[in-house]
Amino acid sequence: QRLLFLVTPLKRGLVEGLHAALRSTRQWPMKSGAAAAVLEQEVPAEAAGRVLLFCNDLLELQRIHSEASNLLSAAQADAEQELAAVQSWAFQALCSSLVSKFRFLFCEEGQETCQITKPEWAMRFAFDTALEHGRLFARWLDAGAQGLEIPLLQESTVEDGLAVQLAHELRLYLRARFKVYADNEDLFRHTLQHIVAEHAMWTTACPAAGDELIGDFVENYAPPGELDFESDNFDEEVEGEGVRDTWAKLDATFIEGKIRKALQEKWKAHQLVAVVGDLLEKWGDRVAIFDTHEEARREFVVIVVSRIIDVLLEGLKGRWNAMKDPLTDAEVAAACMDAAAQIQSRLGAMPELSQSDDLVRSTDELQQLKDRMYDKVTDTFGIKARDGMKQMLQQPSVFTSLLRAPLQQLAVQLSSDVFGGLWQHVVEFAVTAVEELLFEGGVLQEEQLQTFVLNCQDLAVALSVGDRNAAPQLERLRECCMVLELQSKEAEAAFTSLKRLVTCSTSQQRAVTALTPVEPDEPVVVERAREQLQQLGVQTLSIDQVMMLLLKRLEFFGRFEMRGSSDFSLAAFSSLKTSGAGLIESTKGLAHSGLRTKAIGTVGHLVRDGTSVGRSLLQDGRSLLKDGRGALGAVTSSAAVGQVMVALHRFGGSSE
């Protein structure tokens, strides 16, 4: 305590000595506009040497003060060290004349430079002053340090020390005006624009000075409010809103206004995305000043991005709900779907989205809206496909008129990624529906058979849009048509041969596909089946499926009775039950009903085909049946519900 008592007069004496030494140099502080000339003058070595010694002594005294403070309470020691980061005694003394000049020019009423509407003048003066006097002191240090013992000063970065002091003064200058800025949005916005620009310059010259400049924003400093005379403690000032929060709300209001203006017009997806992307890119420069302050950046981003998502959701919902039919108004539907997908992708690049509960909820709502749009379009295509199936045996070319035009419009309007997922879903649904119509229907008359084949070809044309070819997905259907179109002689030969193979194979040996038999006991039967199907050009259909197709022809009606499908053996169904239950379980948490539709639809097919193992497996199948029905609760697509319910019903039979 005695040592700390002595520090105060010693500090006062050293500061007075430093000021006298600075005056004797006749170069400090430099006059405005004279920096270039002063930096060309000869260094006053003797006076500069005294300045260096006083600075080193002040640094040494502050070090002693800090060590003595450590002997006191830990809290007081921490506070002293925190203050020392900004309040360096040596640099404070060096900058005192510079600070006085700054305050005279920009804080004294009546001065031409003291204009609250021109904060950029004060910012530029502070920066130039720190830079110029830092260079001058560096010249003194180079010329006057010879023969002097000034280790602490030589270890210090003097230019940075001066920059931090002037940045601190600029911080106080801005703090005194925050209440005025809060009442004048245009002035605050103007000031923030210059703070962002100046911060980049200060940070490049001295990162610590850049952090000091924006310190009040990082800490969310709240200017004192007005006196609350209605309060019991009416003499206490009410704390105002934090300056960082005020800034964030100001940015959010500005961006919201720009987006609302864009939403008022008949916008297209790329136009809206371009507006949002441009705003986010420019706003990113403002967010960047908090890059080294994670918590401040996160809270700043949350306020702004939440407002952005809210206004976008409002605009997208409004335009989508005003639309009558997504296929009739394909341009509007595509604009909404594509905009939602691209905006979500852009926002997804922000790490803060996963760090805030508010933003997680907002982005989830955007995802759900996108999913509902997707489901609505796919369901509408499903209705169109079912309309085509009703006419599929009566008239040709039913799918081109129903599906091709809206698919082409969406292909043009949607981005490639969004359209690709939609197109794949439509193709899978259409193919599945047509195959079910074929396999589950009755015997076809000659004209119906020909019309069905023509419509299958028409389906391939309707679904092949742009550079997307549906042929691979329609391969099974193409093989079905090929079997149906066999000439009478070829059909008779195939029917006779396959009938013999099906008859001689046991119920557990019928799991014979064209390319992947499931451990049959009679390799000869398998080989004959493979050869027979290859002769027909069949690669994907099983023996029983080919037989079922042949029995659709009138000439084979009543000549053979299929006793259940033979697609799966007992061993295969055990694997089926495990994989089917896994599919249902893995999709329980998915919000995207399109993905659930695909997974549960696959389980439906497996369950339906599982009837081949006979009634003895019904008990094993019931557990899968129960899981499948339980999963229907999360499916919003009526087409998916119908598809799975039909499959489950067929597995269980009428008793189920």
XYZ file of C-alpha atoms in Angstrom:
656
model
C 0.000 0.000 0.000
C 2.916 2.393 0.710
C 4.335 1.612 -2.725
C 1.007 2.298 -4.418
C 0.777 5.567 -2.483
C 4.135 6.673 -3.945
C 3.111 5.746 -7.513
C 0.673 8.674 -7.886
C 3.156 11.568 -7.386
C 5.805 9.717 -9.373
C 3.383 9.280 -12.283
C 2.423 12.966 -12.140
C 6.038 14.038 -12.300
C 6.915 11.716 -15.187
C 3.874 12.844 -17.223
C 4.805 16.528 -16.735
C 8.363 15.769 -17.752
C 7.174 13.909 -20.891
C 4.930 16.821 -21.918
C 7.834 19.255 -21.547
C 10.083 16.990 -23.613
C 7.433 16.739 -26.337
C 7.133 20.524 -26.528
C 10.872 20.846 -26.869
C 10.844 18.717 -30.024
C 8.692 21.385 -31.801
C 7.217 18.522 -33.814
C 4.536 17.144 -31.463
C 1.631 17.491 -32.078
C 1.933 18.113 -35.798
C -0.287 20.789 -37.320
C -3.054 19.696 -39.682
C -1.706 19.199 -43.171
C 1.921 19.552 -42.060
C 2.662 15.863 -41.490
C 4.483 15.337 -44.772
C 6.805 18.305 -44.159
C 7.504 17.369 -40.519
C 8.366 13.799 -41.452
C 10.992 15.192 -43.820
C 12.641 17.353 -41.111
C 15.711 16.335 -39.169
C 14.997 14.461 -35.958
C 15.781 16.514 -32.813
C 17.866 13.738 -31.283
C 18.370 15.201 -27.801
C 14.721 16.134 -27.234
C 13.554 12.872 -28.768
C 15.874 10.956 -26.441
C 14.296 12.614 -23.397
C 10.838 11.684 -24.717
C 11.914 8.065 -25.067
C 13.338 7.936 -21.538
C 10.185 9.398 -19.980
C 8.036 6.917 -21.922
C 10.153 3.984 -20.765
C 10.017 5.217 -17.149
C 6.216 5.457 -17.310
C 6.002 1.923 -18.666
C 8.283 0.721 -15.863
C 6.243 2.543 -13.222
C 3.014 1.041 -14.526
C 4.604 -2.409 -14.412
C 5.559 -1.907 -10.772
C 2.053 -0.644 -10.026
C 0.561 -3.738 -11.653
C 2.767 -6.127 -9.655
C 1.963 -4.321 -6.430
C -1.727 -4.504 -7.233
C -1.442 -8.272 -7.552
C -0.672 -8.397 -3.835
C -4.138 -6.967 -3.185
C -7.409 -8.776 -3.850
C -7.638 -10.839 -7.044
C -10.681 -8.863 -8.203
C -8.845 -5.567 -7.924
C -5.817 -7.021 -9.706
C -7.974 -8.248 -12.597
C -9.607 -4.841 -12.912
C -6.218 -3.126 -12.985
C -4.960 -5.442 -15.735
C -8.117 -4.913 -17.800
C -7.725 -1.135 -17.619
C -4.032 -1.361 -18.535
C -4.951 -2.817 -21.930
C -6.402 0.563 -22.980
C -5.082 2.993 -20.392
C -1.360 2.705 -20.955
C 0.133 5.605 -18.991
C 2.897 6.272 -21.492
C 0.620 6.266 -24.527
C -2.052 8.242 -22.661
C 0.515 10.921 -21.945
C 1.781 10.875 -25.533
C -1.760 11.238 -26.861
C -3.041 13.840 -24.401
C -2.232 16.740 -26.724
C -3.668 14.833 -29.690
C -6.869 14.115 -27.752
C -7.155 17.770 -26.712
C -6.898 18.833 -30.324
C -9.516 16.218 -31.338
C -11.969 17.446 -28.692
C -11.403 21.084 -29.623
C -12.186 20.411 -33.295
C -15.095 17.998 -32.933
C -16.627 18.539 -29.502
C -16.499 22.320 -29.032
C -19.693 24.078 -30.070
C -19.109 26.781 -32.607
C -16.284 24.985 -34.373
C -16.945 24.478 -38.082
C -15.810 20.853 -37.798
C -18.173 20.105 -34.874
C -21.157 18.846 -36.844
C -23.150 15.879 -35.633
C -24.183 15.083 -39.211
C -20.523 14.603 -40.208
C -19.113 11.902 -37.894
C -16.857 10.770 -40.727
C -14.761 13.917 -40.281
C -13.927 12.941 -36.686
C -13.252 9.319 -37.686
C -10.870 10.246 -40.477
C -9.032 12.821 -38.343
C -8.495 10.298 -35.548
C -7.209 7.659 -37.950
C -4.868 10.001 -39.843
C -3.581 11.493 -36.598
C -2.757 8.071 -35.139
C -1.046 6.969 -38.343
C 1.029 10.137 -38.830
C 2.182 10.476 -35.219
C 2.956 6.765 -35.083
C 5.345 7.239 -38.017
C 6.899 10.288 -36.362
C 7.509 8.428 -33.091
C 9.012 5.527 -35.020
C 11.563 7.970 -36.551
C 12.416 9.257 -33.071
C 12.888 5.727 -31.816
C 15.212 4.851 -34.704
C 17.294 7.997 -34.330
C 17.285 8.628 -30.581
C 17.441 5.164 -29.020
C 21.188 4.667 -29.506
C 22.941 4.455 -26.149
C 19.667 4.561 -24.173
C 18.394 1.782 -21.920
C 14.724 1.673 -22.829
C 13.925 -2.077 -22.951
C 10.188 -1.767 -22.211
C 9.655 0.875 -24.861
C 11.585 -1.139 -27.446
C 9.437 -4.178 -26.668
C 6.253 -2.149 -27.214
C 4.537 -1.497 -30.543
C 4.296 2.270 -30.225
C 2.205 2.779 -33.382
C -0.403 0.329 -32.045
C -0.365 1.990 -28.627
C -1.141 5.388 -30.152
C -3.837 3.883 -32.406
C -5.621 2.218 -29.462
C -5.652 5.505 -27.501
C -7.181 7.475 -30.369
C -9.646 4.672 -31.167
C -10.731 4.805 -27.526
C -11.305 8.563 -27.816
C -13.336 8.002 -30.970
C -15.378 5.375 -29.120
C -16.208 7.934 -26.420
C -17.075 10.509 -29.096
C -19.617 8.114 -30.663
C -20.983 7.019 -27.282
C -21.882 10.626 -26.412
C -24.045 10.790 -29.540
C -25.855 7.429 -29.360
C -29.014 8.951 -27.890
C -29.226 11.383 -30.795
C -28.611 8.569 -33.300
C -31.395 6.463 -31.751
C -33.914 9.219 -32.550
C -32.647 9.816 -36.071
C -32.505 6.631 -38.133
C -31.033 8.278 -41.216
C -28.196 9.795 -39.213
C -27.547 6.532 -37.362
C -27.513 4.597 -40.643
C -25.092 7.151 -42.110
C -22.833 6.876 -39.064
C -22.873 3.070 -39.116
C -21.852 3.065 -42.757
C -18.729 5.036 -41.873
C -18.028 2.975 -38.745
C -17.956 -0.191 -40.877
C -15.584 1.423 -43.385
C -13.328 2.934 -40.700
C -13.263 -0.334 -38.741
C -11.757 -2.096 -41.737
C -9.005 0.558 -41.944
C -8.293 0.561 -38.203
C -8.207 -3.256 -38.111
C -5.745 -3.383 -41.004
C -3.444 -0.900 -39.259
C -3.944 -2.274 -35.719
C -6.438 -5.058 -34.859
C -6.591 -3.960 -31.208
C -7.597 -0.448 -32.292
C -10.332 -1.877 -34.525
C -11.724 -3.849 -31.577
C -11.600 -0.747 -29.373
C -13.514 1.304 -31.951
C -16.492 -1.089 -31.925
C -16.213 -1.991 -28.237
C -19.590 -0.459 -27.334
C -21.313 -2.485 -30.065
C -19.618 -5.689 -28.969
C -20.656 -5.077 -25.349
C -24.112 -3.819 -26.482
C -23.658 -0.633 -24.459
C -27.007 0.865 -23.445
C -27.117 4.680 -23.249
C -28.907 5.988 -20.138
C -32.568 6.705 -20.761
C -34.896 9.386 -19.470
C -35.898 9.739 -15.824
C -38.957 7.672 -14.939
C -40.999 9.968 -12.685
C -43.707 7.330 -12.231
C -41.240 4.925 -10.647
C -40.613 4.743 -6.887
C -36.978 5.503 -7.660
C -37.812 8.384 -9.988
C -34.364 9.910 -9.647
C -32.748 6.861 -11.306
C -32.265 6.892 -15.055
C -33.877 4.099 -17.060
C -31.397 2.113 -19.106
C -32.010 2.405 -22.839
C -31.737 -0.226 -25.570
C -28.309 -1.634 -26.383
C -26.629 0.035 -29.364
C -25.940 -3.285 -31.090
C -29.606 -4.254 -30.823
C -30.612 -0.845 -32.179
C -28.225 -1.341 -35.089
C -29.568 -4.841 -35.803
C -33.196 -3.647 -35.792
C -32.299 -0.772 -38.087
C -30.681 -3.171 -40.572
C -33.615 -5.584 -40.270
C -36.107 -2.799 -41.028
C -34.125 -1.652 -44.059
C -33.759 -5.183 -45.497
C -37.411 -5.978 -44.763
C -38.488 -2.896 -46.707
C -36.424 -3.900 -49.744
C -37.806 -7.459 -49.704
C -41.400 -6.271 -49.302
C -40.948 -4.002 -52.300
C -39.674 -6.940 -54.339
C -42.595 -9.106 -53.183
C -45.166 -6.533 -54.321
C -44.308 -7.146 -57.958
C -45.017 -10.287 -60.008
C -41.588 -11.584 -59.198
C -39.813 -14.613 -60.546
C -37.667 -16.834 -58.390
C -34.327 -15.619 -59.745
C -35.385 -11.985 -59.221
C -36.390 -12.462 -55.593
C -33.336 -14.611 -54.877
C -31.120 -11.979 -56.503
C -32.612 -9.238 -54.300
C -32.209 -11.298 -51.116
C -28.733 -12.461 -52.123
C -27.567 -8.916 -52.887
C -28.914 -7.642 -49.566
C -27.266 -10.471 -47.624
C -23.959 -9.939 -49.416
C -23.867 -6.222 -48.629
C -25.082 -6.791 -45.100
C -22.320 -9.376 -44.686
C -19.759 -6.536 -44.616
C -21.500 -5.162 -41.538
C -21.702 -8.574 -39.863
C -17.984 -9.086 -40.529
C -16.949 -6.495 -37.939
C -18.107 -8.980 -35.274
C -16.162 -11.915 -36.731
C -13.787 -12.052 -33.766
C -16.651 -11.714 -31.272
C -18.756 -14.869 -31.594
C -21.510 -14.060 -29.114
C -22.028 -10.518 -30.410
C -22.121 -11.759 -33.997
C -24.660 -14.482 -33.172
C -27.034 -12.101 -31.369
C -26.696 -9.528 -34.159
C -27.446 -12.110 -36.869
C -30.416 -13.614 -35.001
C -32.306 -10.293 -34.898
C -31.827 -9.560 -38.596
C -32.195 -13.024 -40.119
C -35.339 -13.768 -38.076
C -36.996 -10.721 -39.649
C -35.778 -11.727 -43.122
C -37.249 -15.227 -42.814
C -40.532 -13.883 -41.406
C -41.117 -11.475 -44.286
C -40.141 -14.103 -46.857
C -42.513 -16.647 -45.324
C -45.303 -14.089 -45.392
C -44.655 -13.254 -49.052
C -44.254 -16.853 -50.223
C -47.357 -18.042 -48.369
C -49.416 -15.160 -49.747
C -48.498 -15.836 -53.353
C -48.816 -19.612 -53.010
C -52.236 -19.448 -51.338
C -53.531 -17.048 -53.999
C -52.766 -19.651 -56.681
C -55.673 -21.838 -57.868
C -53.802 -24.854 -59.224
C -50.027 -25.445 -59.146
C -50.019 -27.049 -62.603
C -52.287 -24.486 -64.245
C -50.261 -21.689 -62.606
C -46.982 -23.531 -63.082
C -44.988 -20.301 -63.355
C -46.194 -19.079 -59.956
C -45.736 -22.510 -58.358
C -42.216 -22.781 -59.736
C -41.326 -19.273 -58.550
C -42.451 -20.048 -54.991
C -40.786 -23.483 -54.836
C -37.521 -22.357 -56.374
C -37.322 -19.189 -54.281
C -37.922 -21.140 -51.062
C -35.251 -23.714 -51.960
C -32.591 -21.203 -53.037
C -33.167 -18.828 -50.123
C -32.962 -21.715 -47.671
C -29.682 -22.763 -49.286
C -28.244 -19.250 -48.968
C -29.287 -18.875 -45.355
C -28.041 -22.378 -44.569
C -24.455 -21.179 -45.080
C -24.710 -19.103 -41.889
C -23.363 -21.045 -38.874
C -25.611 -19.005 -36.542
C -28.710 -20.763 -37.899
C -27.949 -23.860 -35.855
C -26.868 -21.911 -32.764
C -30.128 -20.105 -32.036
C -33.460 -21.674 -31.084
C -35.309 -18.770 -32.724
C -33.498 -19.252 -36.017
C -33.933 -23.026 -35.881
C -37.703 -22.539 -35.543
C -37.749 -20.014 -38.385
C -35.734 -22.209 -40.731
C -37.875 -25.231 -39.811
C -40.972 -23.253 -40.789
C -39.345 -22.355 -44.108
C -38.495 -26.039 -44.651
C -42.057 -27.077 -43.854
C -43.443 -24.516 -46.301
C -41.115 -25.827 -48.995
C -42.219 -29.391 -48.254
C -45.894 -28.449 -48.419
C -45.337 -26.834 -51.800
C -43.495 -29.909 -53.026
C -46.202 -32.246 -51.755
C -48.979 -30.159 -53.276
C -47.368 -30.286 -56.717
C -46.588 -34.005 -56.533
C -50.105 -34.795 -55.283
C -51.574 -32.795 -58.161
C -49.441 -34.755 -60.596
C -50.687 -37.919 -58.879
C -54.284 -36.876 -59.535
C -53.405 -36.254 -63.184
C -51.736 -39.659 -63.423
C -54.776 -41.385 -61.908
C -57.008 -39.540 -64.378
C -54.844 -40.957 -67.140
C -55.067 -44.474 -65.729
C -58.877 -44.328 -65.860
C -58.656 -43.839 -69.626
C -55.591 -45.976 -70.213
C -57.495 -48.932 -71.684
C -59.972 -46.830 -73.671
C -57.971 -44.233 -75.630
C -54.314 -43.685 -76.560
C -51.991 -40.745 -75.713
C -53.674 -39.906 -72.427
C -50.495 -38.952 -70.529
C -49.014 -36.458 -72.973
C -51.984 -34.136 -72.662
C -52.145 -34.503 -68.878
C -48.502 -34.495 -67.760
C -46.148 -33.207 -70.443
C -47.164 -29.526 -70.596
C -46.967 -28.814 -66.814
C -43.720 -30.788 -66.540
C -42.186 -28.735 -69.338
C -43.253 -25.489 -67.679
C -41.785 -26.534 -64.351
C -38.582 -27.709 -66.034
C -38.091 -24.217 -67.452
C -39.039 -22.337 -64.282
C -37.434 -24.485 -61.568
C -33.742 -24.849 -60.854
C -32.228 -28.134 -61.977
C -31.902 -29.559 -58.455
C -35.463 -28.759 -57.389
C -36.992 -29.997 -60.631
C -34.874 -33.157 -60.548
C -36.356 -34.298 -57.229
C -39.889 -33.447 -58.341
C -39.489 -35.200 -61.684
C -38.098 -38.350 -60.069
C -41.070 -38.504 -57.698
C -43.606 -38.083 -60.525
C -41.902 -40.788 -62.606
C -41.842 -43.272 -59.731
C -45.482 -42.642 -58.859
C -46.680 -42.943 -62.465
C -44.715 -46.130 -63.133
C -45.878 -47.757 -59.886
C -49.511 -46.858 -60.561
C -49.429 -48.221 -64.132
C -47.742 -51.467 -63.040
C -50.367 -51.995 -60.343
C -53.126 -51.416 -62.885
C -51.545 -54.001 -65.142
C -50.813 -56.731 -62.576
C -53.948 -56.316 -60.498
C -56.401 -55.895 -63.379
C -58.269 -58.574 -65.275
C -57.847 -60.139 -68.714
C -57.249 -57.641 -71.524
C -59.111 -57.675 -74.799
C -56.972 -57.324 -77.914
C -57.885 -53.643 -78.375
C -57.327 -52.911 -74.674
C -53.948 -54.601 -74.810
C -52.850 -52.508 -77.784
C -54.176 -49.307 -76.206
C -52.367 -50.093 -72.957
C -49.067 -50.593 -74.779
C -49.526 -47.339 -76.723
C -50.202 -45.468 -73.503
C -47.087 -46.924 -71.893
C -45.081 -45.552 -74.813
C -46.945 -42.259 -74.437
C -46.030 -42.202 -70.737
C -42.346 -42.460 -71.645
C -42.736 -39.487 -74.007
C -44.706 -37.424 -71.460
C -42.139 -37.997 -68.708
C -39.055 -37.337 -70.865
C -38.667 -33.584 -70.431
C -35.662 -31.547 -71.466
C -32.487 -33.554 -70.945
C -34.198 -35.994 -68.572
C -34.917 -39.402 -70.069
C -37.457 -41.597 -68.277
C -36.487 -44.757 -70.199
C -34.353 -46.315 -67.398
C -37.177 -45.912 -64.867
C -39.640 -47.402 -67.372
C -37.532 -50.462 -68.188
C -39.775 -52.880 -66.247
C -42.828 -51.391 -67.909
C -41.174 -51.722 -71.313
C -40.526 -55.404 -70.646
C -44.157 -55.835 -69.580
C -45.323 -54.361 -72.884
C -42.863 -56.544 -74.765
C -44.386 -59.679 -73.156
C -47.908 -58.465 -73.877
C -47.002 -57.844 -77.543
C -45.460 -61.258 -78.215
C -46.726 -62.910 -81.361
C -49.139 -65.787 -80.737
C -46.570 -68.461 -81.593
C -43.856 -66.918 -79.378
C -46.348 -66.332 -76.579
C -47.550 -69.943 -76.730
C -43.995 -71.284 -76.576
C -43.100 -69.057 -73.640
C -46.317 -69.900 -71.813
C -45.785 -73.649 -72.199
C -42.147 -73.514 -71.091
C -42.686 -71.233 -68.103
C -45.782 -73.153 -67.024
C -43.676 -76.303 -66.816
C -40.988 -74.532 -64.779
C -43.482 -72.982 -62.364
C -45.291 -76.266 -61.884
C -42.168 -78.324 -61.144
C -40.659 -75.850 -58.687
C -41.694 -76.071 -55.028
C -43.077 -73.123 -53.058
C -39.729 -72.530 -51.379
C -37.821 -72.675 -54.703
C -39.820 -70.066 -56.582
C -37.772 -67.053 -55.554
C -36.181 -67.012 -59.006
C -35.590 -63.669 -60.646
C -33.963 -63.183 -63.992
C -30.520 -62.422 -62.588
C -30.466 -63.059 -58.825
C -31.838 -66.442 -57.638
C -32.163 -66.861 -53.865
C -30.372 -70.133 -52.978
C -32.702 -72.581 -54.785
C -32.361 -76.327 -54.239
C -32.646 -77.166 -57.957
C -29.987 -75.335 -60.038
C -31.405 -76.909 -63.204
C -34.744 -75.159 -62.701
C -32.966 -71.859 -62.118
C -30.807 -72.199 -65.219
C -33.779 -73.030 -67.419
C -35.673 -70.045 -66.039
C -32.719 -67.775 -66.731
C -32.372 -69.026 -70.296
C -36.095 -68.750 -70.975
C -36.334 -65.167 -69.714
C -33.200 -64.129 -71.591
C -34.669 -65.525 -74.797
C -37.666 -63.273 -74.264
C -35.357 -60.300 -73.654
C -36.460 -60.012 -70.007
C -33.918 -58.708 -67.503
C -35.966 -57.351 -64.584
C -39.183 -59.430 -64.404
C -39.498 -62.681 -62.459
C -40.954 -65.958 -63.810
C -44.265 -65.430 -62.040
C -44.549 -61.851 -63.283
C -44.054 -62.981 -66.874
C -46.666 -65.717 -66.351
C -49.111 -63.198 -64.892
C -48.629 -60.979 -67.938
C -49.223 -63.877 -70.327
C -52.395 -64.748 -68.443
C -53.672 -61.230 -69.207
C -53.953 -62.339 -72.836
C -57.319 -63.735 -73.764
C -55.918 -66.892 -75.406
C -54.400 -68.092 -72.096
C -57.398 -67.301 -69.886
C -58.271 -70.271 -67.647
C -55.369 -72.451 -68.822
C -53.323 -72.064 -65.637
C -53.981 -70.905 -62.074
C -51.268 -68.951 -60.286
C -51.137 -70.170 -56.698
C -49.667 -67.024 -55.212
C -46.653 -65.091 -56.323
C -43.269 -66.796 -56.231
C -41.086 -63.721 -55.887
C -39.858 -64.529 -52.367
C -38.757 -67.633 -50.499
C -39.043 -68.221 -46.754
C -35.467 -67.013 -46.246
C -36.103 -63.963 -48.406
C -39.171 -62.943 -46.403
C -37.200 -62.984 -43.139
C -34.818 -60.495 -44.702
C -37.822 -58.577 -46.050
C -39.328 -58.170 -42.588
C -36.087 -56.788 -41.157
C -35.400 -54.392 -44.025
C -39.043 -53.265 -44.214
C -39.225 -52.502 -40.502
C -35.910 -50.659 -40.782
C -37.252 -48.507 -43.618
C -40.292 -47.510 -41.593
C -38.230 -46.792 -38.468
C -35.625 -44.727 -40.356
C -38.275 -42.447 -41.826
C -40.251 -41.733 -38.652
C -38.469 -38.441 -37.979
C -38.459 -37.096 -41.515
C -40.459 -33.954 -42.116
C -40.389 -34.350 -45.895
C -43.439 -36.471 -46.670
C -42.085 -37.076 -50.168
C -39.241 -39.101 -48.658
C -41.626 -40.935 -46.332
C -43.904 -41.673 -49.266
C -41.057 -43.298 -51.150
C -39.838 -45.345 -48.177
C -43.275 -46.511 -47.005
C -44.330 -47.178 -50.586
C -41.325 -49.477 -50.913
C -42.350 -51.302 -47.745
C -45.843 -51.623 -49.195
C -44.496 -53.411 -52.249
C -42.413 -55.736 -50.114
C -45.383 -56.599 -47.925
C -47.626 -57.188 -50.929
C -45.109 -59.439 -52.655
C -44.598 -61.307 -49.385
C -47.852 -63.215 -49.919
C -45.813 -65.775 -51.828
C -44.681 -67.476 -48.635
C -48.219 -68.568 -47.777
C -50.438 -68.315 -44.754
C -47.790 -69.852 -42.493
C -45.929 -66.535 -42.555
C -48.958 -64.393 -41.742
C -48.039 -64.195 -38.051
C -44.529 -62.932 -38.866
C -45.982 -60.426 -41.271
C -48.427 -58.954 -38.771
C -45.679 -57.113 -36.869
C -44.602 -55.405 -40.089
C -48.249 -54.764 -40.917
C -48.721 -53.018 -37.555
C -45.606 -50.862 -38.005
C -46.730 -49.925 -41.498
C -50.156 -48.790 -40.321
C -48.620 -46.819 -37.467
C -46.367 -44.979 -39.899
C -49.313 -43.760 -41.985
C -50.071 -41.045 -39.436
C -47.143 -38.920 -40.649
C -47.942 -39.232 -44.351
C -49.777 -36.268 -45.861
C -49.917 -37.566 -49.437
C -53.255 -39.248 -50.104
C -51.652 -41.193 -52.938
C -49.099 -42.681 -50.534
C -51.779 -43.618 -48.009
C -53.819 -45.372 -50.652
C -50.802 -47.201 -52.041
C -49.662 -48.542 -48.677
C -53.165 -49.425 -47.464
C -53.849 -51.482 -50.578
C -50.556 -53.332 -50.149
C -51.140 -54.015 -46.456
C -54.696 -55.198 -47.111
C -53.516 -57.674 -49.715
C -50.925 -59.089 -47.406
C -53.333 -59.605 -44.532
C -56.283 -60.738 -46.604
C -59.918 -59.998 -45.852
C -59.602 -61.200 -42.262
C -57.120 -58.400 -41.558
